[in-house]
mmCIF file of N, CA and C in Angstrom:
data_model
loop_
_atom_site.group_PDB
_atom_site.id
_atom_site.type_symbol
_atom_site.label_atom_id
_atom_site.label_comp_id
_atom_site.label_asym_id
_atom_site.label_seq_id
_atom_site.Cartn_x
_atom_site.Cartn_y
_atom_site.Cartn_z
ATOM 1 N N UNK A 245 106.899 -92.395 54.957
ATOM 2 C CA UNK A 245 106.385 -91.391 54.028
ATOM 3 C C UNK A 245 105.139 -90.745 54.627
ATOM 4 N N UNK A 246 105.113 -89.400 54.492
ATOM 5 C CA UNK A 246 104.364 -88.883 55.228
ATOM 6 C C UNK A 246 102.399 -89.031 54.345
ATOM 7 N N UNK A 247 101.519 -89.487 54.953
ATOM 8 C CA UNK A 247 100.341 -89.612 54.682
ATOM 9 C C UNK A 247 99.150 -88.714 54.660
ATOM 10 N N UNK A 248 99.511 -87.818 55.200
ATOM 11 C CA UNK A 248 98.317 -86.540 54.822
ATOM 12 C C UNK A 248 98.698 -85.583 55.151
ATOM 13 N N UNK A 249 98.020 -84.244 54.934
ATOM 14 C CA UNK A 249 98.545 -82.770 53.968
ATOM 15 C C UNK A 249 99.102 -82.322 53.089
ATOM 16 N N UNK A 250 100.240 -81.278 53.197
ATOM 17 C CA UNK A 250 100.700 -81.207 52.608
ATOM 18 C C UNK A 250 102.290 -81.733 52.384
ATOM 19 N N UNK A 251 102.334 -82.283 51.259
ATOM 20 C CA UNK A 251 103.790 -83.026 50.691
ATOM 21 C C UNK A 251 104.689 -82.147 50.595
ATOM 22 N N UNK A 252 104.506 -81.434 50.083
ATOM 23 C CA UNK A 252 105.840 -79.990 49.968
ATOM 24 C C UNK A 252 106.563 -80.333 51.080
ATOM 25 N N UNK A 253 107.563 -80.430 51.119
ATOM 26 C CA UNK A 253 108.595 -80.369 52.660
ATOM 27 C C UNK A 253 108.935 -79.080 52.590
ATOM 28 N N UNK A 254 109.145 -78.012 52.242
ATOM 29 C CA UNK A 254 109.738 -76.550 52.358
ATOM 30 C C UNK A 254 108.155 -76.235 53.063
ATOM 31 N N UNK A 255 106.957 -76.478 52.220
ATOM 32 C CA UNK A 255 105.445 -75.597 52.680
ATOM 33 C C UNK A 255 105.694 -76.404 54.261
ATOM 34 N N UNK A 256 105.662 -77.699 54.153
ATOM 35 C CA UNK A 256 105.238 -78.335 55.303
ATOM 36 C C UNK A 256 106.291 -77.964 56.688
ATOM 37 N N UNK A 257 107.437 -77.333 56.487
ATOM 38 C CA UNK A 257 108.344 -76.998 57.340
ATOM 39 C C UNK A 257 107.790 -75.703 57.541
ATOM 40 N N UNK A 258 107.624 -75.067 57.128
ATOM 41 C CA UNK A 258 107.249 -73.300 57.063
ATOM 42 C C UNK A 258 106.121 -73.566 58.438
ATOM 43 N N UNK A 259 105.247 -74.139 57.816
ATOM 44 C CA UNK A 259 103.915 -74.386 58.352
ATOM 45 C C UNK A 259 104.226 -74.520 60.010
ATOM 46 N N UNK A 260 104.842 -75.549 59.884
ATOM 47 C CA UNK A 260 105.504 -75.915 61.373
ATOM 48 C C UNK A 260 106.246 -75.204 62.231
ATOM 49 N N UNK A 261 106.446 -74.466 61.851
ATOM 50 C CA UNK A 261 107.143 -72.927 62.405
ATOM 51 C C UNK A 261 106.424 -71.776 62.618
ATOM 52 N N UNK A 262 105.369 -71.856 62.147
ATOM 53 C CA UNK A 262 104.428 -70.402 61.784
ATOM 54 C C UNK A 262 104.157 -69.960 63.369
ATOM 55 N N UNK A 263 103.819 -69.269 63.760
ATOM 56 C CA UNK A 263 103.143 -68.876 64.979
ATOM 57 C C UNK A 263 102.382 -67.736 65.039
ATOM 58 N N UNK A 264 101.593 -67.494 66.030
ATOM 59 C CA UNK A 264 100.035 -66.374 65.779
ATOM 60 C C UNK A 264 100.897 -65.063 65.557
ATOM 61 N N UNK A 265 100.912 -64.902 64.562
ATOM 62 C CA UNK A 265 100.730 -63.212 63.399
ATOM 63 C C UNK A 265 102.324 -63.587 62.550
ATOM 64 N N UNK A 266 102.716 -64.294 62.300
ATOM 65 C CA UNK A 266 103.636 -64.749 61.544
ATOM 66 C C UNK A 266 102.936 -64.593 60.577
ATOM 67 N N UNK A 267 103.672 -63.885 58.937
ATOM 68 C CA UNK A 267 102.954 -64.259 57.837
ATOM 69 C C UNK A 267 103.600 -65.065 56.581
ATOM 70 N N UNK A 268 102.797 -65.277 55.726
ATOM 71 C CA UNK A 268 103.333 -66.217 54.464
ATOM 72 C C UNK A 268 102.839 -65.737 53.304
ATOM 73 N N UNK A 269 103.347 -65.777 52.068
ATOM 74 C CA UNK A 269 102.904 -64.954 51.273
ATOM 75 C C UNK A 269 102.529 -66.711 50.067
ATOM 76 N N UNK A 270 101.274 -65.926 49.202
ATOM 77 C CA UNK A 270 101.469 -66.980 48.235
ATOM 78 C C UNK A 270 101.354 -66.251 46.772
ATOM 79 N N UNK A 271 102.052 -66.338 45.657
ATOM 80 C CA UNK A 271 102.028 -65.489 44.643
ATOM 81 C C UNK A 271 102.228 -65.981 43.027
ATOM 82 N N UNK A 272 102.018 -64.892 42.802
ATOM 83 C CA UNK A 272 101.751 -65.267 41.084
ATOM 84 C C UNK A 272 103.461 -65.617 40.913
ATOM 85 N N UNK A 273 103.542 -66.021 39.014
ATOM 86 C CA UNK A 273 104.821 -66.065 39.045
ATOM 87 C C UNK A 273 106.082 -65.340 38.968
ATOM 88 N N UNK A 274 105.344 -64.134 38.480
ATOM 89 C CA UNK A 274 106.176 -62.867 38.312
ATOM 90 C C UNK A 274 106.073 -62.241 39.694
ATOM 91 N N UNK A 275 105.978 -62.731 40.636
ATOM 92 C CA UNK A 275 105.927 -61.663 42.048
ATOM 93 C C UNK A 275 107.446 -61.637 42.767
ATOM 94 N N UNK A 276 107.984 -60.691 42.581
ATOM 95 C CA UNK A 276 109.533 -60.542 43.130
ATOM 96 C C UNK A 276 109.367 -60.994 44.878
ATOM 97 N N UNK A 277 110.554 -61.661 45.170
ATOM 98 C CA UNK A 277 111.142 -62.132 46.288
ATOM 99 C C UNK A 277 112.060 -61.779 46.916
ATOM 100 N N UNK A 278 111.900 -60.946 48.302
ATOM 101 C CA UNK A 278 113.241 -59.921 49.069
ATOM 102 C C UNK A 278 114.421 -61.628 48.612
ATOM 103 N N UNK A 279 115.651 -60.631 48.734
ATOM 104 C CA UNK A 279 116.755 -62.093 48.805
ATOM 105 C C UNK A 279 116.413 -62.268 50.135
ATOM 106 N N UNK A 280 116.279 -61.477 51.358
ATOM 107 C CA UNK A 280 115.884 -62.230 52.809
ATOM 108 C C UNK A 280 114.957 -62.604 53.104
ATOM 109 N N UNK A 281 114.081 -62.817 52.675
ATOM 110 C CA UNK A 281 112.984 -63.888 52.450
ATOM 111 C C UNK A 281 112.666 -65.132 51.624
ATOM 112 N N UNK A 282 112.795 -66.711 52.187
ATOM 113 C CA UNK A 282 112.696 -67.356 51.679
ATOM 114 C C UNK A 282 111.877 -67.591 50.289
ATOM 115 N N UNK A 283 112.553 -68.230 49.271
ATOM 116 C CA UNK A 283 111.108 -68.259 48.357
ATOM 117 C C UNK A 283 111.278 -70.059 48.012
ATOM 118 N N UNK A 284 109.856 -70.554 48.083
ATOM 119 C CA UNK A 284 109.609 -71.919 48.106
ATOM 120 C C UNK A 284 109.230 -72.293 46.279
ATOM 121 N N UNK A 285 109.621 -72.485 45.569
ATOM 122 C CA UNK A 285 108.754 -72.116 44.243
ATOM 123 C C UNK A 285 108.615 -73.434 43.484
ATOM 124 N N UNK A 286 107.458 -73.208 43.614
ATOM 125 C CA UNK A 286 106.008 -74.820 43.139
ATOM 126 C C UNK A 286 105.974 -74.756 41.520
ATOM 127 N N UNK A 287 106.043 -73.936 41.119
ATOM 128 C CA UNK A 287 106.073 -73.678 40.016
ATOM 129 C C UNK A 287 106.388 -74.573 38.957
ATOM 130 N N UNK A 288 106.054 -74.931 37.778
ATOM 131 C CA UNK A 288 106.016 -75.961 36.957
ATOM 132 C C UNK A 288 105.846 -75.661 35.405
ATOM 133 N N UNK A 289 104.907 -74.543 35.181
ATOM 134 C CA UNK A 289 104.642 -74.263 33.792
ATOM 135 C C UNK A 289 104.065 -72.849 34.145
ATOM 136 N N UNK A 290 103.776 -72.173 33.162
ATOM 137 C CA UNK A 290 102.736 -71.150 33.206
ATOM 138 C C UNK A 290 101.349 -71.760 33.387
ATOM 139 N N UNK A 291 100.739 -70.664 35.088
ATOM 140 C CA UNK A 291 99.171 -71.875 35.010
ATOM 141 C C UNK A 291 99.205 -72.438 35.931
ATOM 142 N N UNK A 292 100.626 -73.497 35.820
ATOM 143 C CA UNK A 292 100.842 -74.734 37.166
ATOM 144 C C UNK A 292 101.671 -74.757 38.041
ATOM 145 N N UNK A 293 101.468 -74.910 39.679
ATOM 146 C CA UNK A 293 99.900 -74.655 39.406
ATOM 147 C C UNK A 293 99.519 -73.278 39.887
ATOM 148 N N UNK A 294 98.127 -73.456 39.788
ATOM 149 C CA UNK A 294 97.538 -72.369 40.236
ATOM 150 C C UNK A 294 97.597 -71.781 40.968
ATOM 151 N N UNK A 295 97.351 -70.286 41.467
ATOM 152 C CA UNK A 295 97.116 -69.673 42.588
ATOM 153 C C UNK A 295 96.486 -70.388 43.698
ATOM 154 N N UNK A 296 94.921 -70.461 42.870
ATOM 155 C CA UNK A 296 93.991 -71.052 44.000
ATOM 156 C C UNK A 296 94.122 -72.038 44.486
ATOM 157 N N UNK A 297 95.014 -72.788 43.638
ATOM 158 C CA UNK A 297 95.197 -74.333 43.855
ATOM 159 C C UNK A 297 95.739 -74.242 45.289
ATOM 160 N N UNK A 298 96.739 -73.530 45.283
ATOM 161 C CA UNK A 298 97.728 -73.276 46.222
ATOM 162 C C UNK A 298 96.864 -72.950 47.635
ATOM 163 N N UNK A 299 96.444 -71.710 47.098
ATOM 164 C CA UNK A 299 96.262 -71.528 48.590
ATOM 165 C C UNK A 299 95.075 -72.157 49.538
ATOM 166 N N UNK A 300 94.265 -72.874 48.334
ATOM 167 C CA UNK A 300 93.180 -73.449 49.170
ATOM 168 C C UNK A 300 93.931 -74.543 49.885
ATOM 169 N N UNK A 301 95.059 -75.375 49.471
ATOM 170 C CA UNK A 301 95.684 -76.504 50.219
ATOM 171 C C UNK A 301 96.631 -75.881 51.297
ATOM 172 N N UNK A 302 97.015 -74.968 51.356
ATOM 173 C CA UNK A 302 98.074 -74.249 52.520
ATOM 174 C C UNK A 302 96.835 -73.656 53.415
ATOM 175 N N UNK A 303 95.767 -73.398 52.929
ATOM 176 C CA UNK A 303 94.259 -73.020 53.877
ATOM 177 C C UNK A 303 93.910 -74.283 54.604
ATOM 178 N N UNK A 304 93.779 -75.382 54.399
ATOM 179 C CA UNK A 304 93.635 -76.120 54.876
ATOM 180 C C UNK A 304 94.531 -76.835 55.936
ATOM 181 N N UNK A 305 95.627 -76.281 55.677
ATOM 182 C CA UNK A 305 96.553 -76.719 57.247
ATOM 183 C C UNK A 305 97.069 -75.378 58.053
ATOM 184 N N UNK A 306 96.254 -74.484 57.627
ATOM 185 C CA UNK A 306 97.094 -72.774 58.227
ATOM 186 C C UNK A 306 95.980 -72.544 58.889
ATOM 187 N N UNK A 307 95.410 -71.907 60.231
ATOM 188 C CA UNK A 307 94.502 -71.242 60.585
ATOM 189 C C UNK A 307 94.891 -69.673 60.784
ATOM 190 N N UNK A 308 94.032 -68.856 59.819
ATOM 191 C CA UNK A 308 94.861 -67.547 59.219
ATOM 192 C C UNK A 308 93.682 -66.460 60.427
ATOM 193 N N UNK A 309 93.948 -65.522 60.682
ATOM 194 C CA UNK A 309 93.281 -64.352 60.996
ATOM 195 C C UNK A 309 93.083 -63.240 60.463
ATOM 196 N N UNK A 310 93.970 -62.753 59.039
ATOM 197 C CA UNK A 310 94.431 -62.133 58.434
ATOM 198 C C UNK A 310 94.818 -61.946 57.355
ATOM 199 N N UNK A 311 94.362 -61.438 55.981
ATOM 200 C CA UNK A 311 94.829 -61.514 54.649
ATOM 201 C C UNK A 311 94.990 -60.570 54.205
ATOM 202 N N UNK A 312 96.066 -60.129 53.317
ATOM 203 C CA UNK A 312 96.372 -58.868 52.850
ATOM 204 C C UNK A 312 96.685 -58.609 51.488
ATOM 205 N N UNK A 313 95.710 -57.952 50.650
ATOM 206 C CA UNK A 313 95.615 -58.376 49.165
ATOM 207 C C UNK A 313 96.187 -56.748 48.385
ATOM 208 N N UNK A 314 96.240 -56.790 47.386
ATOM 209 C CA UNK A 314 96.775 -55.696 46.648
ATOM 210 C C UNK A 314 95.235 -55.144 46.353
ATOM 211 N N UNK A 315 95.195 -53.507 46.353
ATOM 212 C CA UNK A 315 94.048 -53.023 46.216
ATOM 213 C C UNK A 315 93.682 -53.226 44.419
ATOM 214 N N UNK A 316 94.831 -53.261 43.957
ATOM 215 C CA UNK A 316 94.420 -53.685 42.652
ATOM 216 C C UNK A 316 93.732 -54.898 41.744
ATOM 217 N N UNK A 317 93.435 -55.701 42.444
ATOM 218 C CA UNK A 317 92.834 -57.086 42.426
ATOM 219 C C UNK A 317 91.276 -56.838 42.122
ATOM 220 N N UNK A 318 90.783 -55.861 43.222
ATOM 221 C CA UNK A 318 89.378 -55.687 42.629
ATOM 222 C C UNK A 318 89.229 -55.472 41.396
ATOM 223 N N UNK A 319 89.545 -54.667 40.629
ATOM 224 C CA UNK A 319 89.425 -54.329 39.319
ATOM 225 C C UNK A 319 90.442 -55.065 37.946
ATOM 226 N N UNK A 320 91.363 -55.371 38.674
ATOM 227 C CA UNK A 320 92.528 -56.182 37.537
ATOM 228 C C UNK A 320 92.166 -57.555 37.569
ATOM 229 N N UNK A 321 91.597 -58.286 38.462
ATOM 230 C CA UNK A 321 91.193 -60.393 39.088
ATOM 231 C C UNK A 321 90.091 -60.089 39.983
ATOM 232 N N UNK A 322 88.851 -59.807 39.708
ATOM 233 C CA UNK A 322 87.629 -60.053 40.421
ATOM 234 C C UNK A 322 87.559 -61.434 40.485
ATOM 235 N N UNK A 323 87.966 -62.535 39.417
ATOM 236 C CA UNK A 323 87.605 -63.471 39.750
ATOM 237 C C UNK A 323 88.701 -64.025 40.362
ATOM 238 N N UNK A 324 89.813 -64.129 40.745
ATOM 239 C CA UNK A 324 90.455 -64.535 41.674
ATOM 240 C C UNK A 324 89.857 -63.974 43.106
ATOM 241 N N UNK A 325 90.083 -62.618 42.854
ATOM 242 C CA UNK A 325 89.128 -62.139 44.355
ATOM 243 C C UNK A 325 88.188 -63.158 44.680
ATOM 244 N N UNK A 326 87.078 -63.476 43.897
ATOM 245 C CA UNK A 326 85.767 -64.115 44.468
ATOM 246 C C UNK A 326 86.523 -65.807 44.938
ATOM 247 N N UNK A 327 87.031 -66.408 44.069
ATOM 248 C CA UNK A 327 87.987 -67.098 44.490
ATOM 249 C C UNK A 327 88.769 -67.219 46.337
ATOM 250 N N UNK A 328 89.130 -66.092 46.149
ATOM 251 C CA UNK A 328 89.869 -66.172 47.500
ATOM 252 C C UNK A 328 88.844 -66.065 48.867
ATOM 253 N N UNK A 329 88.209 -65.090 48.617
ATOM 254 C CA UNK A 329 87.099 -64.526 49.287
ATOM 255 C C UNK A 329 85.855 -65.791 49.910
ATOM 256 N N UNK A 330 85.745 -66.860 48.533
ATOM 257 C CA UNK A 330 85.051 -68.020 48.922
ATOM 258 C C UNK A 330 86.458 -69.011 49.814
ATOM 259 N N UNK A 331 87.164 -69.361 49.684
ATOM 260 C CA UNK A 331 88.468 -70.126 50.723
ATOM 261 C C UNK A 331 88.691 -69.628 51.489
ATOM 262 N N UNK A 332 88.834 -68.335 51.891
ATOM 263 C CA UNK A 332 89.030 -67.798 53.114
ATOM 264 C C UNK A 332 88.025 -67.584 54.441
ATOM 265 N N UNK A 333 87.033 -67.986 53.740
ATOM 266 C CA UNK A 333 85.405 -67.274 54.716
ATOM 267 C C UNK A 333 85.722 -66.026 55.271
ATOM 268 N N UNK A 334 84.989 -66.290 56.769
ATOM 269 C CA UNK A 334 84.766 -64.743 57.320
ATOM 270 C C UNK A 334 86.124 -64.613 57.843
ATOM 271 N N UNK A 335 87.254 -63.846 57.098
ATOM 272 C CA UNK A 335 88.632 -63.400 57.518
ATOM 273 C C UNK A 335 89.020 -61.934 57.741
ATOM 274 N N UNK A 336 89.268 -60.970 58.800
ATOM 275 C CA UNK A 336 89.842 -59.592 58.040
ATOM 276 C C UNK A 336 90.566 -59.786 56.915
ATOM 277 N N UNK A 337 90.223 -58.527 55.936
ATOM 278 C CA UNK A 337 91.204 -58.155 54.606
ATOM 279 C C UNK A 337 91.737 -57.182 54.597
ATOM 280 N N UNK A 338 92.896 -56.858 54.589
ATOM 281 C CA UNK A 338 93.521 -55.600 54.168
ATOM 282 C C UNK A 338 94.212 -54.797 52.765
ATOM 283 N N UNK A 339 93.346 -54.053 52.252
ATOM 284 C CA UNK A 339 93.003 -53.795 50.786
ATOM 285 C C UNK A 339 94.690 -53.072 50.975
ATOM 286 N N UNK A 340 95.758 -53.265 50.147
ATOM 287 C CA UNK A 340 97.316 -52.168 49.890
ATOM 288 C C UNK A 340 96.948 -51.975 48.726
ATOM 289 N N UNK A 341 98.008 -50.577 48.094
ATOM 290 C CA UNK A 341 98.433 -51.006 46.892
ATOM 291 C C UNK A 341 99.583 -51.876 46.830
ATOM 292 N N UNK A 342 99.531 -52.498 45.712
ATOM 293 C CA UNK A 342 100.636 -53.661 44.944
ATOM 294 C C UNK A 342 101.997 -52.926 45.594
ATOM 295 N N UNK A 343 102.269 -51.967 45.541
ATOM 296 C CA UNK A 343 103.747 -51.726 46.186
ATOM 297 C C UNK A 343 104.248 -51.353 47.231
ATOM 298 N N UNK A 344 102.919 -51.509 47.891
ATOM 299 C CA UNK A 344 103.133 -51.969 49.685
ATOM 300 C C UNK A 344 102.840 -52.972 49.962
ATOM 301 N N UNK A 345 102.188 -54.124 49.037
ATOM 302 C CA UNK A 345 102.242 -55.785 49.740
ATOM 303 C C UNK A 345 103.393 -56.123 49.049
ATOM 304 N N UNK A 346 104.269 -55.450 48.355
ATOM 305 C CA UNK A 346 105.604 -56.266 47.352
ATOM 306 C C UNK A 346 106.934 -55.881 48.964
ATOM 307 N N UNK A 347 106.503 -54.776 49.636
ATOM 308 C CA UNK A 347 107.262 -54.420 50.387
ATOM 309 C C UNK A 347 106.910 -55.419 51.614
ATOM 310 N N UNK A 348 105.759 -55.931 52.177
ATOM 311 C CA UNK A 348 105.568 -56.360 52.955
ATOM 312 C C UNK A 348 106.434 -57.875 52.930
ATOM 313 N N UNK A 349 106.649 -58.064 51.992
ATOM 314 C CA UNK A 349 106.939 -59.482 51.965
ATOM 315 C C UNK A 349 108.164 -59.592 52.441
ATOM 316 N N UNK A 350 109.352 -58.463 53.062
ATOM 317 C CA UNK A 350 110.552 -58.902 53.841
ATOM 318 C C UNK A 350 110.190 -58.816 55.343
ATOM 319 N N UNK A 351 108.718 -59.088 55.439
ATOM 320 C CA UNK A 351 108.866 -59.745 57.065
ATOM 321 C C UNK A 351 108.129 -60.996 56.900
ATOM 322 N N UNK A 352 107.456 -61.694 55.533
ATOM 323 C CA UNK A 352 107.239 -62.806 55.326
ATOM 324 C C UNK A 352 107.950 -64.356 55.766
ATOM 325 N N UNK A 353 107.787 -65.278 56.616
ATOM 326 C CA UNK A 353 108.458 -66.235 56.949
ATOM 327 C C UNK A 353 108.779 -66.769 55.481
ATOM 328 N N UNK A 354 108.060 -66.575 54.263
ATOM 329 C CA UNK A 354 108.557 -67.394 53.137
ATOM 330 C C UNK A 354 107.399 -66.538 52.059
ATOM 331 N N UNK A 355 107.741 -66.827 50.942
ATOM 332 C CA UNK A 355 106.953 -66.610 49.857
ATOM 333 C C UNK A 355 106.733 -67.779 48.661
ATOM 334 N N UNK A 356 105.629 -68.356 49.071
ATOM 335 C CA UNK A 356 105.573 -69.488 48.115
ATOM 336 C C UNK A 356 105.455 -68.979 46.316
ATOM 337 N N UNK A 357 105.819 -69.236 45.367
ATOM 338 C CA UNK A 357 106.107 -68.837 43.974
ATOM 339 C C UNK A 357 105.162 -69.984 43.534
ATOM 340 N N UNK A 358 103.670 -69.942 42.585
ATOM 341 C CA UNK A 358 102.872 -70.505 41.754
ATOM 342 C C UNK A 358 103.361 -70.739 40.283
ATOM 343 N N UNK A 359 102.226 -71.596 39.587
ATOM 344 C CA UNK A 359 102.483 -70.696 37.812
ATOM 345 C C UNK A 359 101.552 -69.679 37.436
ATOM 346 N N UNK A 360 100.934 -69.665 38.945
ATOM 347 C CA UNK A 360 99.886 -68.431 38.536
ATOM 348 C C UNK A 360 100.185 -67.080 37.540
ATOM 349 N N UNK A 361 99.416 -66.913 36.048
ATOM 350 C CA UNK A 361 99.553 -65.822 35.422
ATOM 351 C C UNK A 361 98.896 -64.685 35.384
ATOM 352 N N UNK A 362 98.046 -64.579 36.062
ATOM 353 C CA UNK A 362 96.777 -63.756 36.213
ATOM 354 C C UNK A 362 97.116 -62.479 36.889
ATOM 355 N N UNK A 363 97.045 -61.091 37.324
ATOM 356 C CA UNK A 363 97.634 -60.692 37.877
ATOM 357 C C UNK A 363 96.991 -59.924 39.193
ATOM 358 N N UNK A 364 97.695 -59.818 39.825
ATOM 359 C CA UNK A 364 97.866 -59.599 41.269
ATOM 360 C C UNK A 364 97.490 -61.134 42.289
ATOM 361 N N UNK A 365 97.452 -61.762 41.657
ATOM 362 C CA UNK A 365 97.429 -63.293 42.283
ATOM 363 C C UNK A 365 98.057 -63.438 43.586
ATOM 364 N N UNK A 366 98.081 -62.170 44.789
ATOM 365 C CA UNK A 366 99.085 -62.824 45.878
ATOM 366 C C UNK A 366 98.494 -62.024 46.830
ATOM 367 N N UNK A 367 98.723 -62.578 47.780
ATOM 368 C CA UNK A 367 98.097 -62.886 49.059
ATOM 369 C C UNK A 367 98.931 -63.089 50.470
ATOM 370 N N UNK A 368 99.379 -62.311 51.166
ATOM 371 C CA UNK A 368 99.638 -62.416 52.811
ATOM 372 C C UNK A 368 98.837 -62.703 53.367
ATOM 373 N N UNK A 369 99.062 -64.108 54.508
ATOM 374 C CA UNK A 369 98.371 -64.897 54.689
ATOM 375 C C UNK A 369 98.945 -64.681 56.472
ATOM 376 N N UNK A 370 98.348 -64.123 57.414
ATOM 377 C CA UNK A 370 99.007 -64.174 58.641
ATOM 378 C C UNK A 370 98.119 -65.276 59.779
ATOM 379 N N UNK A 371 99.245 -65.496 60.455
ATOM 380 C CA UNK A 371 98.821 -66.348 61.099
ATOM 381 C C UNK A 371 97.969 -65.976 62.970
ATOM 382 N N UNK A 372 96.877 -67.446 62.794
ATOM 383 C CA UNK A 372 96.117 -66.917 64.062
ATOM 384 C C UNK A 372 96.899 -68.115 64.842
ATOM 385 N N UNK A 373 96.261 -68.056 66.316
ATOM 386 C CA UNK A 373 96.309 -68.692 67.500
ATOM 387 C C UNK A 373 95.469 -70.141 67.653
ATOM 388 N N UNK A 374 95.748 -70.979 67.427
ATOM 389 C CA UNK A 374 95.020 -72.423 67.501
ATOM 390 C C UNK A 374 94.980 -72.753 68.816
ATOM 391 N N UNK A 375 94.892 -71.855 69.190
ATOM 392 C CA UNK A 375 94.040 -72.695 71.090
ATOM 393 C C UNK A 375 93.532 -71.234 71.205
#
């Protein structure tokens, strides 16, 4: 049985595959999923779990270069923003609107599904170079 990170076997397989500029998406629960893009979905209740929950634990085994948020977040989830903004540290951001990160997600290696209700809760998460 595996002893530290993450337990998810779908997150923890993804992960293991990722390579520098590969991306992953993590999202609220209402966030649509291309059919050609995997969707991993954690999901449990409305709420559970969380967005942040999420991505601070997939932050912790991903080394990202890159995040790409819906421009609508500033004004619709400031506090998710500040949220993300504190887990991510010093990362580029790339401000879309919502219906160009909904499009982005069919070159996503996967789209993880939350109970996040809050909205614009999602996040492209691309991947950096670990050496």
């Amino acid at each position: 049985m595996k002893k530290n990170g993450i337990l998810n076997s779908d997150i923890s397989r993804i992960l293991s595959y990722m390579r520098h500029t590969d991306t992953l998406c993590i999202g609220d629960c209402g966030l649509p999923c291309p059919d050609e893009t995997e969707l991993i979905d954690i999901s449990l209740k409305l709420g559970t779990p969380s967005f942040l929950d999420v991505l601070k634990v997939v932050l912790s085994d991903m080394k990202i270069e890159k995040i790409t948020l819906a421009e609508e977040i500033k004004e619709k989830n400031p506090s998710v923003l500040k949220g993300i903004l504190e887990a991510a540290g010093n990362v580029k951001i790339d401000f879309v609107p919502h219906e160009d990160l909904k499009h982005e997600l069919k070159g996503c290696k996967a789209v993880i599904r939350t109970g996040e209700t809050t909205p614009y809760a999602n996040i492209i998460l691309q991947s950096a170079c670990i050496f």
